[in-house]
């Protein structure tokens, strides 16, 4: 097992926690002094940075939310003068004002280091060719992975998203060994490849780093078998850094969070209390090494859990479980909490369909209804109506038994559910609540 | 004595049938017989065409879910009672009909009924034993 920075990645936990406390204290001091929002929040909570004397004091600090970043649009969260900011990224702003983050030169350098560690986690070396199909631009995905790959010394193909046929041709012609994109886009690439009669054997891919949207264990199997690769789950968000916040190693047993740069907590999204390790809840991050945009107790809305035992790869940093959903993606239907990822994992167990689906929630006569659109596989034997009806009722019964939820299943023709080169839109909520 | 039938999965939305017809037309594939089975959400278009393999290829390339199914085609006199004799023969042999559709030939005084049954071989034996005329694939494709 190769590390990028062994002394840090395998650091003794006591030593790590001492380092964390030191970095946390200086971060809090700077945030309090430089960012009016933090000063106001801390004052309102009656807490001063110097009151934080141990890591467990972190829980007394106020949270930061996406709304705070919107309210301080564009640069209100910056803790350094603009002279020191060398890069700006922003969210798409589809659900409101974009959230803007800035980076100093030293932030970018740390980010590249974390992404290099991430790639190393999947066994990538400077001899690899890395095809980056995350979007380049304001989105952190493309550039984030890019600079990590360069730091590692690998050859980077900065394709960005879109034009899938060209992606397949380049994968084939350049012989990329590593693919980086969203998992739903990876599936789409594999479909287009097979349409172009390009088989996994025609490609040299051996590992993929997929993130930026929640995905499931069964989707991993699907991607691994379609491409003949190891599919690695990576985690990141611009508010905390971008890709490189956390990554699985080849043990595929949780995502290593680089704790020398962030502190991770899990809280109960309802009570806001910190939960013990192992309990599922909302991920909360505090950056402890970022200069331009320190972020204190950022509520990610992502659902996960933490474990702190040493991984079989030897790394000692905490691991989070695969993101199982988002507190705000969660749909509550007839009192049942449903995450699209749960529906996805059921669908991946059923033969005769493609892992493309859409969940349409509507309210008819005061009653919530879920309609699940699922694509029939082009190879499904459809001679009789009965076979198709049986397929529909199998899906229905599986979802009923796994999620305790009755849904209406509508089988649709292959490739009729909209494909996206970014995050797939899985849920359409038509309820007027 | 089996005939290849093409089944195409169609969502119930306007224009899909026209798409199939156009794709087949553009590839100079002639439709000999067809039927549609429908539910509230989707339909299955069943077709007998003059070149089934090619039809499957062009439809699949166009992104349709298509499969080939073996059916039997029985030729019978186009007069009252013609169908009854055939269906009775199958009934007597305990052969269950999944679905069927019929068409009338242009030049001769015959009707052709296409049957899909689970026990194809038994059906073929039962019908030929009673002297009924089964058409081969080529017969039907050439009608």
XYZ file of C-alpha atoms in Angstrom:
576
model
C 0.000 0.000 0.000
C 1.454 3.341 -1.035
C 0.938 6.596 0.798
C 1.487 10.103 -0.427
C 2.437 11.403 2.987
C 2.897 8.421 5.281
C 3.919 10.291 8.429
C 0.679 12.270 8.329
C -1.662 9.626 6.942
C -0.593 7.044 9.515
C 0.006 9.479 12.376
C -0.586 8.322 15.936
C -4.068 9.448 16.985
C -2.970 11.225 20.161
C -0.473 13.197 18.192
C -3.138 13.898 15.554
C -5.544 15.225 18.166
C -2.912 17.503 19.650
C -2.265 18.887 16.190
C -5.996 19.302 15.591
C -6.513 21.276 18.788
C -3.642 23.601 18.002
C -4.884 24.229 14.466
C -8.488 24.586 15.638
C -7.572 27.218 18.193
C -5.677 29.320 15.685
C -8.461 28.918 13.103
C -11.093 30.072 15.570
C -9.024 33.065 16.541
C -8.585 34.123 12.922
C -12.218 33.480 12.043
C -13.379 35.521 15.025
C -11.070 38.387 14.218
C -11.504 38.490 10.461
C -15.056 37.333 9.637
C -17.876 39.480 11.046
C -20.385 36.626 10.754
C -18.334 34.403 13.044
C -17.720 37.203 15.511
C -21.461 37.937 15.736
C -22.355 34.269 16.078
C -19.742 33.601 18.750
C -20.770 36.711 20.671
C -24.429 35.707 20.496
C -23.514 32.276 21.829
C -21.429 33.946 24.556
C -18.297 32.085 23.574
C -14.795 33.280 22.799
C -12.209 31.406 20.731
C -10.018 31.003 23.838
C -12.862 29.161 25.601
C -12.129 26.196 23.340
C -9.595 24.271 25.420
C -10.156 20.776 24.099
C -11.505 19.185 20.949
C -14.726 18.306 22.725
C -15.372 22.024 23.340
C -16.040 22.272 19.614
C -19.609 21.171 20.266
C -20.382 24.454 22.010
C -19.677 26.478 18.881
C -22.475 27.659 16.601
C -23.063 25.954 13.240
C -22.518 27.464 9.826
C -24.996 26.711 7.037
C -25.225 27.172 3.304
C -27.597 30.049 3.993
C -24.821 31.865 5.870
C -22.650 31.664 2.782
C -25.505 33.037 0.698
C -26.203 35.846 3.146
C -22.596 36.960 2.992
C -22.450 36.702 -0.808
C -20.016 37.094 -2.394
C -16.910 37.500 -0.239
C -18.246 37.991 3.281
C -16.772 34.711 4.563
C -13.235 35.522 3.455
C -10.736 35.838 6.286
C -7.860 37.232 4.229
C -7.506 40.344 2.066
C -8.387 39.825 -1.619
C -4.706 40.316 -2.429
C -4.064 36.920 -0.898
C -6.943 35.159 -2.656
C -5.693 33.438 -5.779
C -8.739 31.371 -6.788
C -12.494 31.655 -6.433
C -14.988 28.835 -6.841
C -18.762 28.959 -6.561
C -21.709 26.611 -6.490
C -24.115 26.622 -9.427
C -26.676 28.593 -7.470
C -29.574 26.562 -8.851
C -31.373 26.702 -5.535
C -30.601 30.315 -4.635
C -27.639 32.633 -4.638
C -24.401 30.810 -5.378
C -22.108 30.059 -2.472
C -18.654 31.468 -3.048
C -15.370 30.219 -1.651
C -11.851 31.564 -2.009
C -8.409 29.995 -1.758
C -4.985 31.366 -0.957
C -1.925 29.915 -2.645
C -1.302 27.844 0.451
C -4.938 26.598 0.436
C -4.517 25.432 -3.156
C -1.311 23.700 -2.275
C -2.920 21.881 0.642
C -5.885 20.950 -1.589
C -3.566 19.485 -4.227
C -1.813 17.505 -1.492
C -5.102 16.077 -0.200
C -6.208 15.126 -3.684
C -2.811 13.500 -4.290
C -3.316 11.497 -1.081
C -6.773 10.565 -2.366
C -5.457 9.292 -5.675
C -2.756 7.335 -3.835
C -5.530 5.722 -1.814
C -6.678 4.082 -5.037
C -3.160 2.976 -5.935
C -2.615 5.712 -8.512
C 0.990 6.706 -9.244
C 2.804 9.134 -11.516
C 2.764 6.456 -14.195
C -1.006 6.710 -14.560
C -3.038 8.640 -17.106
C -5.952 10.336 -15.383
C -9.071 11.213 -17.366
C -10.892 13.986 -15.506
C -14.520 14.234 -16.619
C -15.678 16.297 -13.671
C -16.766 19.740 -14.797
C -14.002 22.352 -14.954
C -14.848 25.888 -14.005
C -16.562 27.341 -10.980
C -17.378 23.814 -9.813
C -14.529 22.490 -7.677
C -14.628 18.949 -9.118
C -12.546 19.351 -12.262
C -9.810 21.685 -11.074
C -9.655 20.056 -7.647
C -8.886 16.628 -9.042
C -6.702 18.158 -11.724
C -4.168 19.803 -9.445
C -3.989 16.744 -7.204
C -3.245 14.584 -10.216
C -0.525 16.993 -11.324
C 0.907 17.088 -7.813
C 1.127 13.328 -7.987
C 2.976 13.653 -11.267
C 0.462 11.654 -13.292
C -0.572 12.617 -16.820
C -3.853 14.498 -16.667
C -6.430 14.611 -19.444
C -8.644 17.600 -18.536
C -11.697 16.651 -20.595
C -14.334 18.162 -18.292
C -17.936 16.941 -18.697
C -20.085 16.469 -21.788
C -19.634 15.199 -25.345
C -19.687 11.622 -24.179
C -18.711 10.051 -27.503
C -15.546 12.089 -27.497
C -14.925 11.011 -23.913
C -15.069 7.372 -25.004
C -12.762 7.980 -27.958
C -10.226 9.775 -25.786
C -10.389 7.097 -23.108
C -9.597 4.576 -25.807
C -7.004 6.572 -27.750
C -5.071 7.964 -24.770
C -5.320 4.743 -22.795
C -6.343 6.437 -19.560
C -5.960 4.164 -16.547
C -7.943 6.326 -14.127
C -11.411 7.820 -14.584
C -12.717 10.660 -12.414
C -16.352 11.804 -12.722
C -19.743 11.536 -11.047
C -20.947 7.934 -10.741
C -24.069 8.604 -12.797
C -21.965 10.080 -15.568
C -19.630 7.075 -15.425
C -22.630 4.824 -16.040
C -23.622 6.974 -18.970
C -20.102 6.780 -20.405
C -20.289 2.989 -20.164
C -23.591 2.974 -22.050
C -22.269 5.184 -24.785
C -19.117 3.055 -24.984
C -21.124 -0.088 -25.529
C -23.218 1.722 -28.147
C -19.967 2.537 -29.911
C -18.954 -1.122 -29.591
C -16.110 -0.199 -27.268
C -15.746 -2.905 -24.631
C -13.899 -2.653 -21.294
C -11.117 -4.679 -22.946
C -10.588 -1.856 -25.411
C -9.907 0.481 -22.484
C -7.029 0.428 -20.021
C -9.007 1.781 -17.063
C -8.236 0.131 -13.741
C -9.627 2.513 -11.165
C -12.317 5.179 -10.989
C -12.845 7.959 -8.429
C -16.506 8.761 -8.225
C -18.173 11.379 -6.100
C -20.160 14.628 -5.955
C -23.431 12.742 -5.546
C -24.601 9.918 -3.317
C -24.348 6.443 -4.814
C -24.738 2.898 -3.609
C -22.771 -0.269 -3.053
C -24.653 -2.009 -5.841
C -23.896 0.841 -8.207
C -20.260 0.242 -7.323
C -20.586 -3.374 -8.438
C -22.270 -2.229 -11.613
C -19.484 0.244 -12.422
C -16.773 -2.208 -11.492
C -18.162 -4.895 -13.765
C -19.014 -2.546 -16.636
C -15.517 -1.047 -16.748
C -13.474 -3.794 -15.109
C -12.140 -1.328 -12.512
C -11.974 -0.637 -8.805
C -14.602 2.024 -8.130
C -13.544 4.351 -5.314
C -15.973 6.598 -3.486
C -14.630 10.090 -2.880
C -16.152 12.925 -0.922
C -15.834 16.641 -0.988
C -17.742 19.875 -1.015
C -16.646 23.348 -1.968
C -17.685 24.903 1.338
C -15.135 22.693 3.082
C -12.597 22.465 0.255
C -13.746 20.529 -2.815
C -12.902 16.955 -3.809
C -10.238 15.569 -1.507
C -12.018 16.005 1.810
C -12.292 12.245 2.053
C -11.687 9.124 0.046
C -11.904 5.389 0.245
C -8.768 3.344 -0.099
C -8.729 0.049 -1.967
C -10.094 -1.652 1.156
C -13.375 0.129 0.264
C -14.358 0.209 3.866
C -15.257 3.818 4.602
C -13.860 7.119 3.370
C -10.717 8.455 5.049
C -11.213 12.028 6.165
C -7.933 13.976 6.204
C -8.171 14.953 9.829
C -5.022 17.025 9.845
C -7.026 19.560 7.817
C -10.600 19.172 9.072
C -12.464 18.030 12.152
C -15.443 15.856 11.401
C -18.506 15.433 13.615
C -21.839 13.657 13.235
C -24.869 15.359 14.687
C -28.533 14.553 15.026
C -30.114 16.862 12.422
C -33.186 17.353 14.607
C -31.649 17.992 18.047
C -28.251 19.301 16.798
C -26.508 17.140 19.428
C -23.206 15.468 18.607
C -23.701 11.721 18.130
C -21.261 9.009 19.218
C -19.106 7.261 16.613
C -21.013 4.695 14.609
C -24.380 6.472 14.798
C -25.784 7.752 11.522
C -26.470 11.455 11.357
C -25.516 14.660 9.587
C -21.869 15.292 8.753
C -20.439 18.516 10.147
C -16.989 19.811 9.179
C -14.644 22.382 10.649
C -11.658 23.355 8.562
C -8.497 23.800 10.593
C -5.961 24.578 7.929
C -7.763 26.803 5.481
C -6.704 30.428 5.265
C -9.068 32.169 2.867
C -12.365 30.648 3.978
C -12.187 29.019 7.377
C -15.418 27.160 7.963
C -16.661 26.383 11.458
C -19.035 23.489 12.043
C -20.441 23.493 8.545
C -23.666 21.527 8.220
C -23.304 19.459 5.084
C -26.815 17.923 5.084
C -25.083 14.675 4.118
C -25.975 11.586 6.116
C -23.134 9.315 7.236
C -21.455 7.888 10.326
C -17.892 7.899 11.699
C -15.468 5.186 12.710
C -11.996 5.907 14.109
C -10.260 2.540 14.161
C -7.112 2.076 12.097
C -7.983 0.965 8.575
C -6.451 -2.197 7.148
C -4.491 0.093 4.793
C -2.680 1.463 7.836
C -4.144 4.958 7.768
C -5.245 6.253 11.145
C -7.542 9.104 10.167
C -11.271 8.758 10.858
C -13.426 7.168 8.226
C -16.983 8.056 7.317
C -19.430 5.595 5.850
C -20.666 6.003 2.301
C -23.099 8.939 2.158
C -26.531 7.373 2.294
C -28.477 10.489 1.470
C -28.987 14.132 2.221
C -31.158 15.526 4.926
C -32.699 17.811 2.307
C -32.919 15.179 -0.482
C -34.766 13.031 1.913
C -38.356 12.819 0.840
C -40.931 12.230 3.495
C -43.796 10.328 1.975
C -46.731 9.339 4.110
C -44.479 9.714 7.122
C -41.754 7.437 5.752
C -38.268 8.892 5.217
C -37.023 7.893 1.787
C -33.607 8.459 0.283
C -33.199 8.013 -3.469
C -30.142 5.850 -2.751
C -32.340 3.291 -0.988
C -34.559 2.974 -4.031
C -31.495 2.735 -6.216
C -30.043 -0.159 -4.278
C -33.310 -2.067 -4.624
C -33.400 -1.456 -8.364
C -29.857 -2.669 -8.839
C -30.887 -6.059 -7.464
C -33.613 -6.538 -10.070
C -32.792 -8.097 -13.443
C -34.217 -6.716 -16.650
C -33.892 -3.021 -15.878
C -31.253 -0.344 -16.165
C -30.047 1.596 -13.115
C -31.664 4.772 -14.401
C -34.702 5.906 -12.559
C -36.678 8.892 -11.491
C -38.882 9.307 -8.464
C -41.933 11.461 -9.000
C -43.736 12.466 -5.840
C -47.192 13.921 -6.154
C -50.129 14.534 -3.899
C -53.496 13.359 -5.084
C -56.584 13.999 -2.988
C -54.453 14.713 0.080
C -52.471 11.521 -0.337
C -48.801 11.348 -1.291
C -48.011 9.082 -4.187
C -44.689 7.953 -5.493
C -44.338 7.021 -9.067
C -41.107 5.339 -9.944
C -39.983 5.521 -13.548
C -37.606 2.709 -14.440
C -35.979 1.940 -17.741
C -36.490 -1.520 -19.168
C -33.202 -3.052 -20.215
C -32.795 -3.215 -24.010
C -32.037 -6.925 -23.657
C -35.131 -7.799 -21.635
C -37.321 -10.443 -23.293
C -40.582 -8.631 -23.766
C -42.631 -11.016 -25.831
C -45.561 -10.935 -23.446
C -47.342 -8.306 -21.438
C -47.174 -10.704 -18.530
C -43.363 -10.652 -18.354
C -43.390 -6.882 -18.175
C -46.169 -6.765 -15.651
C -44.293 -9.305 -13.572
C -41.176 -7.120 -13.777
C -43.183 -4.127 -12.598
C -44.717 -6.020 -9.721
C -41.345 -7.486 -8.682
C -39.915 -3.980 -8.349
C -43.018 -2.867 -6.486
C -42.848 -5.785 -4.079
C -39.105 -5.344 -3.443
C -39.538 -1.672 -2.606
C -42.493 -2.480 -0.419
C -40.503 -5.074 1.500
C -37.257 -3.096 1.826
C -38.631 0.390 2.388
C -42.142 -0.361 3.586
C -43.400 1.958 0.939
C -45.873 1.333 -1.817
C -44.968 2.919 -5.098
C -46.418 2.866 -8.554
C -43.886 1.515 -11.007
C -43.913 2.763 -14.548
C -41.635 0.964 -16.971
C -40.246 3.264 -19.597
C -38.224 2.729 -22.744
C -34.446 2.571 -22.529
C -32.688 5.934 -22.553
C -35.762 8.003 -21.985
C -34.821 9.206 -18.518
C -32.726 12.298 -18.860
C -28.969 11.750 -18.541
C -26.791 14.297 -16.930
C -23.077 14.892 -17.082
C -23.194 16.268 -13.564
C -25.483 15.335 -10.729
C -28.462 13.250 -11.780
C -31.881 14.597 -10.918
C -33.480 11.636 -9.224
C -36.439 13.218 -7.522
C -39.209 15.333 -8.943
C -41.445 16.587 -6.169
C -44.696 17.930 -7.554
C -46.386 18.289 -4.200
C -47.545 21.763 -3.358
C -46.868 21.729 0.352
C -42.733 -24.590 -38.658
C -41.917 -21.710 -36.405
C -42.287 -18.112 -37.410
C -40.212 -15.293 -35.933
C -42.206 -12.511 -34.428
C -40.730 -9.225 -33.247
C -41.958 -7.667 -30.024
C -41.255 -4.013 -29.367
C -41.736 -2.321 -26.005
C -43.541 0.987 -26.410
C -44.434 3.536 -23.806
C -47.901 4.961 -24.206
C -46.935 8.250 -25.689
C -47.671 9.812 -28.996
C -45.386 9.240 -31.913
C -43.692 6.020 -30.748
C -45.576 3.762 -33.159
C -44.855 6.199 -35.963
C -41.148 6.022 -35.048
C -41.146 2.236 -35.397
C -43.029 2.348 -38.683
C -40.636 4.928 -40.062
C -37.510 3.058 -39.017
C -38.792 -0.125 -40.660
C -39.914 1.787 -43.748
C -36.537 3.510 -44.108
C -34.851 0.116 -43.993
C -37.247 -1.232 -46.647
C -38.662 -3.771 -44.235
C -42.228 -4.755 -45.010
C -44.741 -5.493 -42.273
C -46.814 -8.636 -42.874
C -48.948 -8.646 -39.771
C -49.118 -6.773 -36.528
C -50.961 -6.517 -33.279
C -50.669 -4.329 -30.213
C -51.195 -5.431 -26.650
C -51.606 -2.546 -24.306
C -51.852 -1.739 -20.628
C -52.410 1.699 -19.149
C -48.683 2.476 -19.176
C -47.134 0.642 -22.036
C -47.822 -1.437 -25.078
C -46.150 -4.271 -26.870
C -46.140 -4.072 -30.600
C -45.908 -7.489 -32.225
C -44.863 -7.642 -35.806
C -44.246 -10.183 -38.476
C -41.982 -8.712 -41.111
C -40.194 -9.955 -44.190
C -36.728 -9.753 -42.617
C -36.975 -10.205 -38.848
C -33.251 -10.230 -38.001
C -32.656 -6.970 -39.807
C -35.711 -5.433 -38.181
C -34.382 -6.338 -34.732
C -31.020 -4.784 -35.534
C -32.363 -1.491 -36.823
C -34.871 -1.127 -34.008
C -32.309 -1.974 -31.344
C -29.879 0.504 -32.844
C -32.601 3.101 -32.547
C -32.768 2.340 -28.818
C -35.912 0.221 -28.652
C -36.275 -2.815 -26.432
C -36.930 -5.565 -28.943
C -37.083 -9.320 -28.731
C -37.678 -12.160 -31.126
C -40.277 -14.746 -30.219
C -41.256 -17.953 -31.972
C -44.910 -18.209 -32.896
C -46.923 -20.481 -35.175
C -48.954 -19.366 -38.161
C -51.923 -21.476 -39.235
C -53.539 -21.064 -42.574
C -57.257 -21.739 -42.647
C -60.150 -21.293 -45.038
C -61.613 -17.790 -44.757
C -65.144 -18.864 -43.810
C -67.330 -19.203 -40.707
C -66.049 -21.868 -38.338
C -62.488 -21.788 -39.672
C -60.973 -20.427 -36.477
C -63.106 -22.603 -34.210
C -61.608 -25.790 -35.634
C -58.068 -24.620 -34.948
C -58.742 -23.356 -31.442
C -60.612 -26.541 -30.557
C -57.673 -28.620 -31.714
C -55.391 -26.713 -29.349
C -57.904 -26.927 -26.540
C -58.223 -30.681 -26.886
C -54.472 -30.987 -26.496
C -54.525 -28.785 -23.388
C -52.499 -26.108 -25.044
C -52.999 -22.680 -23.606
C -52.985 -19.740 -26.002
C -51.072 -16.728 -24.687
C -52.207 -14.451 -27.463
C -53.185 -14.556 -31.108
C -53.980 -12.300 -34.001
C -55.224 -12.871 -37.506
C -54.891 -11.445 -40.961
C -56.465 -12.208 -44.309
C -54.334 -12.821 -47.335
C -54.938 -10.724 -50.410
C -55.039 -13.132 -53.304
C -56.342 -16.349 -51.854
C -59.386 -17.188 -49.871
C -57.430 -17.883 -46.789
C -56.991 -16.388 -43.412
C -53.816 -16.723 -41.343
C -53.887 -16.843 -37.567
C -50.731 -16.299 -35.568
C -50.590 -18.051 -32.187
C -48.227 -17.732 -29.301
C -48.367 -20.761 -27.027
C -45.998 -22.021 -24.399
C -45.820 -25.557 -25.740
C -44.871 -24.784 -29.325
C -43.846 -28.303 -30.354
C -46.960 -29.904 -28.926
C -49.086 -27.356 -30.731
C -47.343 -28.032 -34.015
C -47.878 -31.779 -33.586
C -51.527 -31.386 -32.604
C -52.356 -29.144 -35.524
C -50.492 -31.081 -38.208
C -52.000 -34.340 -36.930
C -55.412 -32.844 -37.686
C -54.345 -31.922 -41.177
C -54.118 -28.222 -40.615
C -51.737 -26.195 -42.661
C -48.930 -24.509 -40.799
C -46.936 -21.888 -42.618
C -43.181 -21.700 -42.382
C -41.419 -18.451 -41.669
C -40.573 -18.010 -45.316
C -44.195 -18.644 -46.314
C -45.393 -15.887 -44.057
C -42.629 -13.431 -44.830
C -43.431 -13.881 -48.534
C -47.198 -13.453 -48.312
